[in-house]
Short mmCIF file of C-alpha atoms and ligand atoms in Angstrom, two decimals:
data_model
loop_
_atom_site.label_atom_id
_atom_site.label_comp_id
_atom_site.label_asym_id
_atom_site.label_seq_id
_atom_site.Cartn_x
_atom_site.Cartn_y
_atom_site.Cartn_z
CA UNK D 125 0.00 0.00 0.00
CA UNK D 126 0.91 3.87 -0.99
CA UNK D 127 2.07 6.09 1.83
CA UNK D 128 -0.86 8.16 0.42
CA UNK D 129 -3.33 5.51 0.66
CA UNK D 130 -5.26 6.41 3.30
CA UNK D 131 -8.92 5.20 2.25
CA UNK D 132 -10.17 1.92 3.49
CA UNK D 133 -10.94 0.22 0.46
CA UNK D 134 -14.27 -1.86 1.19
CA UNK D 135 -13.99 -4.88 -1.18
CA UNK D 136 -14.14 -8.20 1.18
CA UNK D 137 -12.53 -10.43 -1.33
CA UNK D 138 -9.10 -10.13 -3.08
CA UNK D 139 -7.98 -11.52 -6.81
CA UNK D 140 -5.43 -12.35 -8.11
CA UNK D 141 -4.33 -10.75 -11.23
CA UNK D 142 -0.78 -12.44 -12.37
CA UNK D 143 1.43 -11.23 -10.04
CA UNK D 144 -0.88 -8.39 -8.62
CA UNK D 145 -3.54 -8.74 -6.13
CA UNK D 146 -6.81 -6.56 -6.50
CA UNK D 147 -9.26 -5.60 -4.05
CA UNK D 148 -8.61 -5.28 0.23
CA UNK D 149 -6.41 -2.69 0.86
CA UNK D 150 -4.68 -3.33 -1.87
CA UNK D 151 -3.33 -0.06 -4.20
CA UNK D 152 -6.37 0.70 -6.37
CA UNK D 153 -4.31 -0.26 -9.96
CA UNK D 154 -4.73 1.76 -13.37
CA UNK D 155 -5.56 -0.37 -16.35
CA UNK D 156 -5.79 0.68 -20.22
CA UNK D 157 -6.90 -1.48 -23.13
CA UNK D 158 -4.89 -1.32 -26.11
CA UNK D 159 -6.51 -0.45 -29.52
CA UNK D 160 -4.12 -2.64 -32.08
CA UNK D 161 -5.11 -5.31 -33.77
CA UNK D 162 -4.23 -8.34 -31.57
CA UNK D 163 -3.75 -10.70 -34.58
CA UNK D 164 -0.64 -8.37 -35.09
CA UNK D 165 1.64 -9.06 -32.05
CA UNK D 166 4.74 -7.21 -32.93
CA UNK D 167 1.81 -4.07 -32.73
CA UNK D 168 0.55 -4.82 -29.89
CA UNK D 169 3.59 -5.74 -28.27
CA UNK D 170 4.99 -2.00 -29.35
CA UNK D 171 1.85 -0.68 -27.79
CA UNK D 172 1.85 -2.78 -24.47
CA UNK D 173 5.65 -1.46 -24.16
CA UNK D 174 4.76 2.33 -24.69
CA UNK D 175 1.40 1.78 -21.88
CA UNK D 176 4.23 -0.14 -19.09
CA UNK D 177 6.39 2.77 -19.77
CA UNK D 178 3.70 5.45 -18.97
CA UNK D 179 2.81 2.75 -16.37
CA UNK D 180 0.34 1.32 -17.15
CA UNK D 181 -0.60 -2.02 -14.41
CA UNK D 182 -2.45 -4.21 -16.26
CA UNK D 183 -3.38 -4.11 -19.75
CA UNK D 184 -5.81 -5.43 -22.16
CA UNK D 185 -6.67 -6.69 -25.37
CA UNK D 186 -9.19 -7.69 -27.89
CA UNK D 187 -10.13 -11.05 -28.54
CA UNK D 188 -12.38 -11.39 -31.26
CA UNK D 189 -11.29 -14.69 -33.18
CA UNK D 190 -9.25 -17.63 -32.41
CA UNK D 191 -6.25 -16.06 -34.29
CA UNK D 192 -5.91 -13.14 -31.61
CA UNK D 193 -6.53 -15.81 -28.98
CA UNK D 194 -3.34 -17.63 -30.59
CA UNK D 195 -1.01 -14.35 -30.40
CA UNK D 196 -1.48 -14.38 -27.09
CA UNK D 197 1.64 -16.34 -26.08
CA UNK D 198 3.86 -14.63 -28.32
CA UNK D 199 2.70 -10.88 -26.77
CA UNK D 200 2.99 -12.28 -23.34
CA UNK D 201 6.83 -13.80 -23.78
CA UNK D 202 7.63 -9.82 -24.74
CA UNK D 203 6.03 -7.69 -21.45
CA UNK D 204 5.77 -7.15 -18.02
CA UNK D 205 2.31 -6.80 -16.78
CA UNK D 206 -0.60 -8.80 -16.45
CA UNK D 207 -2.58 -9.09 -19.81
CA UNK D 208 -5.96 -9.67 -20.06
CA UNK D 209 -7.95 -11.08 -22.68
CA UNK D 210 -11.42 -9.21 -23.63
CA UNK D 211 -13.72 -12.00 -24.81
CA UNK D 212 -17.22 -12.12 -25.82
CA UNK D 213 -19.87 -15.19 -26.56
CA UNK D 214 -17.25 -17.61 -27.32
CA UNK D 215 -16.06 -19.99 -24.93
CA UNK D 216 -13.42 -21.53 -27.06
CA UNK D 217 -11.48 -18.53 -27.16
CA UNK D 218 -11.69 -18.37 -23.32
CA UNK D 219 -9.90 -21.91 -23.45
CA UNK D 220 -7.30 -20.94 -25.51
CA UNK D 221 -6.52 -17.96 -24.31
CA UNK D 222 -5.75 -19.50 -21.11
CA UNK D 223 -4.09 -22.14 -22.83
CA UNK D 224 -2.22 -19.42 -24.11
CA UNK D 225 -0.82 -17.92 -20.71
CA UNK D 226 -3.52 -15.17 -20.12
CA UNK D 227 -3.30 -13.72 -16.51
CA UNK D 228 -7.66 -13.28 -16.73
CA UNK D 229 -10.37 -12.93 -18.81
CA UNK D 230 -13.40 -10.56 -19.37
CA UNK D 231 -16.46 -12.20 -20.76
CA UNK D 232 -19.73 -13.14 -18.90
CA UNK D 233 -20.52 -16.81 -18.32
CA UNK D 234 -24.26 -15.75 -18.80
CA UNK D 235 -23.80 -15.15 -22.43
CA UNK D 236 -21.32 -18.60 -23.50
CA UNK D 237 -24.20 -20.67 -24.56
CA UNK D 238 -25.00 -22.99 -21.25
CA UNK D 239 -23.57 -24.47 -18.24
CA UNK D 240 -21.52 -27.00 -19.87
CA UNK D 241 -19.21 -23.94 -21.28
CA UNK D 242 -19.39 -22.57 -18.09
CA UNK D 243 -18.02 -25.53 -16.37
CA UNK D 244 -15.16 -25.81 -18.97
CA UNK D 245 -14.16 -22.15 -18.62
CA UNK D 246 -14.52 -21.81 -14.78
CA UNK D 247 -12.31 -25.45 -14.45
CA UNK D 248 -9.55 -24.00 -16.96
CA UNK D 249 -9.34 -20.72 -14.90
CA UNK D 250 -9.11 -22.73 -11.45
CA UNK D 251 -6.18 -25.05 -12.62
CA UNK D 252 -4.65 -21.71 -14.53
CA UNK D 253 -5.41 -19.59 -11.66
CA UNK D 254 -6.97 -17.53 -14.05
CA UNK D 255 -9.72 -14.58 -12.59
CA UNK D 256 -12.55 -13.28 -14.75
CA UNK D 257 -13.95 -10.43 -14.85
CA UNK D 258 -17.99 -10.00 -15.62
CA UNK D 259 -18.51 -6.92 -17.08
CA UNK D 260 -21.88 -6.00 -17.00
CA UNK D 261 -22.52 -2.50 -19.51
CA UNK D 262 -25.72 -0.50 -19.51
CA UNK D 263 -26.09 -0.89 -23.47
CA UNK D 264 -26.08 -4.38 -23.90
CA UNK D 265 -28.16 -5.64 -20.45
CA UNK D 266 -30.28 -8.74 -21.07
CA UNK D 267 -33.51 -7.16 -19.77
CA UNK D 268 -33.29 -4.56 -22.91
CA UNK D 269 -33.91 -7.19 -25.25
CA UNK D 270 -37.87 -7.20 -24.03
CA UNK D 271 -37.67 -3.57 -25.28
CA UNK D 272 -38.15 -1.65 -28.72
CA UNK D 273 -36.63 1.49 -28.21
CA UNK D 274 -35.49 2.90 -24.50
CA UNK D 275 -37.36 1.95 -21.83
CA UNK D 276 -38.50 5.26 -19.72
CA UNK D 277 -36.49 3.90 -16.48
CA UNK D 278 -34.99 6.39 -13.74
CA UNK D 279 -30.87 6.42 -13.20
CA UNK D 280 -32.17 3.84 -9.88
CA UNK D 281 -33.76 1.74 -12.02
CA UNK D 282 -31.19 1.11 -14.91
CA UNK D 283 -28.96 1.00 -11.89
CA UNK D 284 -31.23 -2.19 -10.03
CA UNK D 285 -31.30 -3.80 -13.25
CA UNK D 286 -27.27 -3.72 -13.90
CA UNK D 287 -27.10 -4.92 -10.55
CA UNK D 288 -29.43 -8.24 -11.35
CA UNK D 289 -27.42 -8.99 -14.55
CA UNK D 290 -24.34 -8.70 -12.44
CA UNK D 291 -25.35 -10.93 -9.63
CA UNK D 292 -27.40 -13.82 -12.18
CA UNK D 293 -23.54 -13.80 -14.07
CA UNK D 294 -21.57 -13.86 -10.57
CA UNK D 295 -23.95 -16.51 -9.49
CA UNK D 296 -23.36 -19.16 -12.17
CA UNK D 297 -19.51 -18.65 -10.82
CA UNK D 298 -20.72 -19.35 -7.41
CA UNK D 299 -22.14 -22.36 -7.77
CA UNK D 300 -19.02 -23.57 -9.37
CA UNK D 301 -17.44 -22.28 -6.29
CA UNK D 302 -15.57 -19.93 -8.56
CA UNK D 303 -14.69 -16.89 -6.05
CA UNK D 304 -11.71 -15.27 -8.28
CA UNK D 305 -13.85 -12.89 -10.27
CA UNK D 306 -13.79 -9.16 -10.21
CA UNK D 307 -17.50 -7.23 -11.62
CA UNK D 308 -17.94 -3.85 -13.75
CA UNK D 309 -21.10 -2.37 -14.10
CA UNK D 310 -20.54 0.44 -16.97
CA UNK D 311 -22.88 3.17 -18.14
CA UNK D 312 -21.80 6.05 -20.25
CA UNK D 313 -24.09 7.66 -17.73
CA UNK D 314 -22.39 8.87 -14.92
CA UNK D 315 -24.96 8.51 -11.91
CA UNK D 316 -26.15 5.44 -13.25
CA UNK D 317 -22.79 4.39 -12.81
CA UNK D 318 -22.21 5.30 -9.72
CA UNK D 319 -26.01 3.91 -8.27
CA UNK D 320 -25.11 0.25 -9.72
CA UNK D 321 -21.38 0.24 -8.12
CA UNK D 322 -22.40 1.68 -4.97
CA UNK D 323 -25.59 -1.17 -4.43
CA UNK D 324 -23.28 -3.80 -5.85
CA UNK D 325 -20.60 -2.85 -3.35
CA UNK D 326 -23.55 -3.43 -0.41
CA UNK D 327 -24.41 -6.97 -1.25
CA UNK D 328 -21.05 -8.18 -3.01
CA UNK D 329 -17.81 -9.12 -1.56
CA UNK D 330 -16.49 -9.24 -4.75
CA UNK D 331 -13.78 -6.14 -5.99
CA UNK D 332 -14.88 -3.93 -8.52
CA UNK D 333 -13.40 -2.51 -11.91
CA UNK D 334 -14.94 0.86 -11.89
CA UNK D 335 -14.66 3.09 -14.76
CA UNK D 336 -17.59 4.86 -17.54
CA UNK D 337 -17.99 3.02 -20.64
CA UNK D 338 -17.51 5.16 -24.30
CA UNK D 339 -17.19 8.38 -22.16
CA UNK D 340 -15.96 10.88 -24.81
CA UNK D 341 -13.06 12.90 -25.55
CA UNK D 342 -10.35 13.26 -23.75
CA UNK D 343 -10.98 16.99 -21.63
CA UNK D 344 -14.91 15.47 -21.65
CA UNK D 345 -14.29 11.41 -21.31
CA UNK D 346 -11.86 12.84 -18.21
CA UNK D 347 -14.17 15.36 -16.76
CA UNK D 348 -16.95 12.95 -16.58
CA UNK D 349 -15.23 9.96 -15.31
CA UNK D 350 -13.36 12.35 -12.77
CA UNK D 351 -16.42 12.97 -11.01
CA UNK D 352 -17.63 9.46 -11.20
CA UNK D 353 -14.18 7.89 -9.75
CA UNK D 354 -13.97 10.15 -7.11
CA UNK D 355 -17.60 9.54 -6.14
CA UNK D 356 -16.85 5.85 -5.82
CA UNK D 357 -13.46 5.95 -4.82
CA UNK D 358 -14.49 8.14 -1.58
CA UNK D 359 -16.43 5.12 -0.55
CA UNK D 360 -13.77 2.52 -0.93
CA UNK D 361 -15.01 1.07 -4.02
CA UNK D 362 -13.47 0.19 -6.84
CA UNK D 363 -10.08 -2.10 -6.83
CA UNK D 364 -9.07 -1.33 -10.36
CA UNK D 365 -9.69 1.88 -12.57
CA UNK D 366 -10.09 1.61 -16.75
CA UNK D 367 -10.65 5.32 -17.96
CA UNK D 368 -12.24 4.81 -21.44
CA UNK D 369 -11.45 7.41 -23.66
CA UNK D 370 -11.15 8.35 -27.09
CA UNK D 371 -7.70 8.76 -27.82
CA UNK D 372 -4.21 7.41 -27.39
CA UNK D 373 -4.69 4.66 -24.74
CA UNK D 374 -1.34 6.10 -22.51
CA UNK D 375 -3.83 9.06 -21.70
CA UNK D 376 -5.99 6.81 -20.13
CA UNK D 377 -3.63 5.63 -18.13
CA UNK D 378 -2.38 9.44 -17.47
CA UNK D 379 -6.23 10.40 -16.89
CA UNK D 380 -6.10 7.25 -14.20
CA UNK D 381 -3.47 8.44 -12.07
CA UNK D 382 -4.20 12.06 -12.31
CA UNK D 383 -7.78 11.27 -10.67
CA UNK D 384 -6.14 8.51 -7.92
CA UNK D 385 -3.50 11.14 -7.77
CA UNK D 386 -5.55 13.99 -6.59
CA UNK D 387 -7.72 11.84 -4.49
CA UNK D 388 -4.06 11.22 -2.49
CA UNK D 389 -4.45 6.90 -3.36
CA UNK D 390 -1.53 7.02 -5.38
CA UNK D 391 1.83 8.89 -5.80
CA UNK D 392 2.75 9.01 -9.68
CA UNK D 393 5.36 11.49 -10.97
CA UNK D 394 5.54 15.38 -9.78
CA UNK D 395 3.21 18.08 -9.25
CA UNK D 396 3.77 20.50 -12.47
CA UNK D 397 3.04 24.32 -11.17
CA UNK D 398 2.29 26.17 -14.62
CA UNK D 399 0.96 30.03 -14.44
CA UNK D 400 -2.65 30.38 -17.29
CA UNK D 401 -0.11 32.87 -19.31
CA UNK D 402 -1.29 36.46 -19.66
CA UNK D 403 -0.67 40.17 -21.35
CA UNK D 404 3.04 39.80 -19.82
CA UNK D 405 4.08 36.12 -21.02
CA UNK D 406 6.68 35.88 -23.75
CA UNK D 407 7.36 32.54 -23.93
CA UNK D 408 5.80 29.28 -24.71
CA UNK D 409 4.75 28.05 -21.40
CA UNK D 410 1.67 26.04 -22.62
CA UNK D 411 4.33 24.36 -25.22
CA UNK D 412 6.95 23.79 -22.52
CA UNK D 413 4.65 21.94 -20.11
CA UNK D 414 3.44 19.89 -22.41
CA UNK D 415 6.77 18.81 -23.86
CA UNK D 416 7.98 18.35 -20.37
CA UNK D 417 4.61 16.42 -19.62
CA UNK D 418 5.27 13.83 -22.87
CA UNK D 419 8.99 13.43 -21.60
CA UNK D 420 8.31 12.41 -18.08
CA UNK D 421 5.32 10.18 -18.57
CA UNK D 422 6.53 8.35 -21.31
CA UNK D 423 9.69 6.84 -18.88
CA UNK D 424 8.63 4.96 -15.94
CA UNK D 425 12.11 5.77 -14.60
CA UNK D 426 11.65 9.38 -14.73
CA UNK D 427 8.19 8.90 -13.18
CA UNK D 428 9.67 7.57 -10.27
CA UNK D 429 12.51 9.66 -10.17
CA UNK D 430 9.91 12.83 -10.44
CA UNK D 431 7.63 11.66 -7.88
CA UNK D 432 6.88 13.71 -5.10
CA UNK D 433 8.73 16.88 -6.38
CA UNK D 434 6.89 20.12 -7.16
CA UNK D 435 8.19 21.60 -10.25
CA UNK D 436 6.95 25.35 -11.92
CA UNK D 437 7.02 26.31 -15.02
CA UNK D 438 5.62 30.41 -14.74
CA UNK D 439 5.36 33.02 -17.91
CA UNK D 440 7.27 35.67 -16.45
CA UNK D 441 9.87 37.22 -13.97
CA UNK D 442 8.04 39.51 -12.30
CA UNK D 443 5.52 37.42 -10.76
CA UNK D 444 7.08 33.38 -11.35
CA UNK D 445 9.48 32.53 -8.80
CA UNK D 446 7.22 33.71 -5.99
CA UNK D 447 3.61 32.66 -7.00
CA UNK D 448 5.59 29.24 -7.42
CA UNK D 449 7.56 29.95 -4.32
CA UNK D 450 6.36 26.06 -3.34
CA UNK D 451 7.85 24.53 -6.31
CA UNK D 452 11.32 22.44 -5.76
CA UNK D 453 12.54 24.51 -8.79
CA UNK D 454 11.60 25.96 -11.63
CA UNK D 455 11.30 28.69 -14.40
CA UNK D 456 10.07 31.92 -15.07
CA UNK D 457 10.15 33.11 -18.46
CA UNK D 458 11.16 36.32 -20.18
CA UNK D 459 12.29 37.19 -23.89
CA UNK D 460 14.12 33.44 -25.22
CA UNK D 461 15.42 32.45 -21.26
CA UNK D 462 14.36 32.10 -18.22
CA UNK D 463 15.28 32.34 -14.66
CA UNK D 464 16.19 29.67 -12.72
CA UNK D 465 14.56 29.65 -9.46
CA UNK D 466 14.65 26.81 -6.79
CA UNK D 467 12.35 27.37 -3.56
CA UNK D 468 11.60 30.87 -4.73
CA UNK D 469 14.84 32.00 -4.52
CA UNK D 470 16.58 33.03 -7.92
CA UNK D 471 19.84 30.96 -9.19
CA UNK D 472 20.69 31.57 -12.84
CA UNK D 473 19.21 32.22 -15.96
CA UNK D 474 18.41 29.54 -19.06
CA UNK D 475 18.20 29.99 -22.66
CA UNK D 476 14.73 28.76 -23.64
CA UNK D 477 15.74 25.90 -25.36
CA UNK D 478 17.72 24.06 -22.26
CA UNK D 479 14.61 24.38 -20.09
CA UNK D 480 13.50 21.22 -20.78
CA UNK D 481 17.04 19.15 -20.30
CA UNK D 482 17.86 21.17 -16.98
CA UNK D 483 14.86 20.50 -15.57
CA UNK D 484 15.04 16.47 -16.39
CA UNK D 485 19.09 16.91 -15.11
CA UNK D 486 17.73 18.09 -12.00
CA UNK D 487 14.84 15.36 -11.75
CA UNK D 488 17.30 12.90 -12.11
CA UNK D 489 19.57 14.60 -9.51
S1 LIG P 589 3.12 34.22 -13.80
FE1 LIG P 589 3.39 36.09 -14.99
S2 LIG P 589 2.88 35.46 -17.09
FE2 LIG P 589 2.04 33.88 -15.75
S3 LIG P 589 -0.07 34.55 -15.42
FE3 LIG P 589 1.16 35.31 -13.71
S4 LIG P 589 1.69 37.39 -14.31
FE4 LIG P 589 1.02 36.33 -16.19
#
């Protein structure tokens, strides 16, 4: 557990995830899922690589045929984290995929065509030590298939019903005594979200994979699931986080630890100070923090390194080094360099186009 860590987490039960555990007190782990095609392993490989780096805990991929079921083994021999295999309807890929050295699977037992499946999947998992994942999503929940059109339910309602769909899939686990599984109950709408997590958490022990489902753009898909995280992670639930968003899948993992960051879970690289830029700004702050930004969480080694320190990066001289006064060091920009400031007090000054390396040399001091 994180110094920072100072939620209970409320999950009873605990799974195992390769060589993580989820759930307890356990750190509450950022997930992404990558968007290559699987079939193509040297892709997803690169991909995988690029998410550990920007560290990324546990990562996942598409299964749609038995070819990306079979590419499994060869993506697996290359990383570092537990994969997991997204799997829908068909059993047999389950089988192989485990066959294949998957660390868990997502796909509901509920929807693998009978109990005979089941019992196949469930007794490949328990001699793999394989954990699945149900993952119940507003959009596709049994009980709309009674429907044309929407039905006219409240945010409580869709909520109760995500709930039933979670607990008929977790049962048909149960009765296999099955107890490694992990539920999501998704909505692109945020309170019904949060309703069906929060009355899952009060009759499950099982952990919870909490995130929005097809939540947007990134500044909306962040906002949005911000709000919903912290709402759930305030209460203890949720043992992993997936931020779904639409773009490059190492922002969701940045978007993850942003929100577990600011909710004081987790410690992941360093607090960047940067002033809004005004009338008196001559220099590219907006461009400078967001090189800096790319640099730093793209090497898990500088993420670590970084972690914990306060760094500014202000517009100008006059009022930089002491709005920032907090920062560890930083800079405050005039016309092409900067000056050099470390706890508010002024050392040197920088031509603009060292900022960047001095302030990595002095990370990595
Ligand atoms: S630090 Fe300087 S440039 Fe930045 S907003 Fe404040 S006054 Fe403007």
């Amino acid at each position: 557990m994180t110094k920072t860590q100072s939620l209970i987490r409320q999950s009873k039960r605990q799974v195992k995830v390769g060589s993580l555990t989820l759930g307890g007190k356990n750190p509450v782990r950022v997930q992404a899922m990558c968007n290559t095609d699987t079939r193509n392993a040297q892709a997803t490989i690169k991909q995988i690589l690029a998410l550990e780096a920007a560290g990324c805990e546990i990562n996942r991929i598409a299964v749609p045929d038995m070819d990306a079921a079979k590419a499994i083994g060869k993506i697996k021999r290359k990383i570092h984290t537990p994969l997991v295999a997204d799997i829908h309807f068909d059993y047999k890929l389950a089988l192989e995929a485990i066959k294949q050295g998957i660390d868990k699977i997502r796909i509901n037992p509920g929807n693998i065509g009978g109990a005979d499946n089941v019992r196949a999947v469930v007794s490949a998992c328990k001699d793999a030590l394989v954990p699945i994942r149900i993952g119940v999503n507003a959009g596709s929940l049994k009980a709309l298939k009674t429907f044309n059109g929407k039905p006219n339910w409240s945010d409580k309602k869709w909520a109760e019903v995500m709930v039933n769909e979670a607990l008929a899939q977790a049962e048909l686990l149960e009765k296999l005594n099955f107890k490694q599984y992990l539920v999501s109950l998704k909505s692109d709408n945020l309170n019904r979200t949060v309703l069906a997590c929060e009355m899952f958490a009060k009759v499950s022990p099982a952990p919870q994979h909490i995130g929005l489902t097809e939540a947007g753009s990134f500044l909306a898909g962040t906002v949005k699931s911000s709000i919903a995280m912290s709402r759930l992670l305030a209460q203890g639930i949720g043992a992993t986080v997936r931020i779904s968003l639409t773009e490059d899948p190492k922002m969701q993992v940045r978007a993850a630890y942003e929100i577990l960051k600011a909710l004081k879970l987790r410690q992941f690289g360093p607090e960047i100070i940067s002033c809004p830029t005004c009338g008196r700004t001559q220099v590219d702050v907006a461009g400078t923090v967001k090189a800096l930004e790319e640099k730093i969480y793209s090497d898990k080694n500088l993420i670590k390194l970084a972690t914990g320190k306060k760094i500014a990066v202000m517009g100008c001289v006059v009022n930089g080094p002491g709005e920032a006064r907090d920062a560890d060091f930083g800079i405050a920009g005039g016309i092409g360099e900067g000056l050099w400031f470390e706890k508010g007090e002024i050392k040197n000054k920088i031509p603009q186009k060292l900022w960047i390396k001095k302030i990595i040399e002095e990370i990595k001091k």
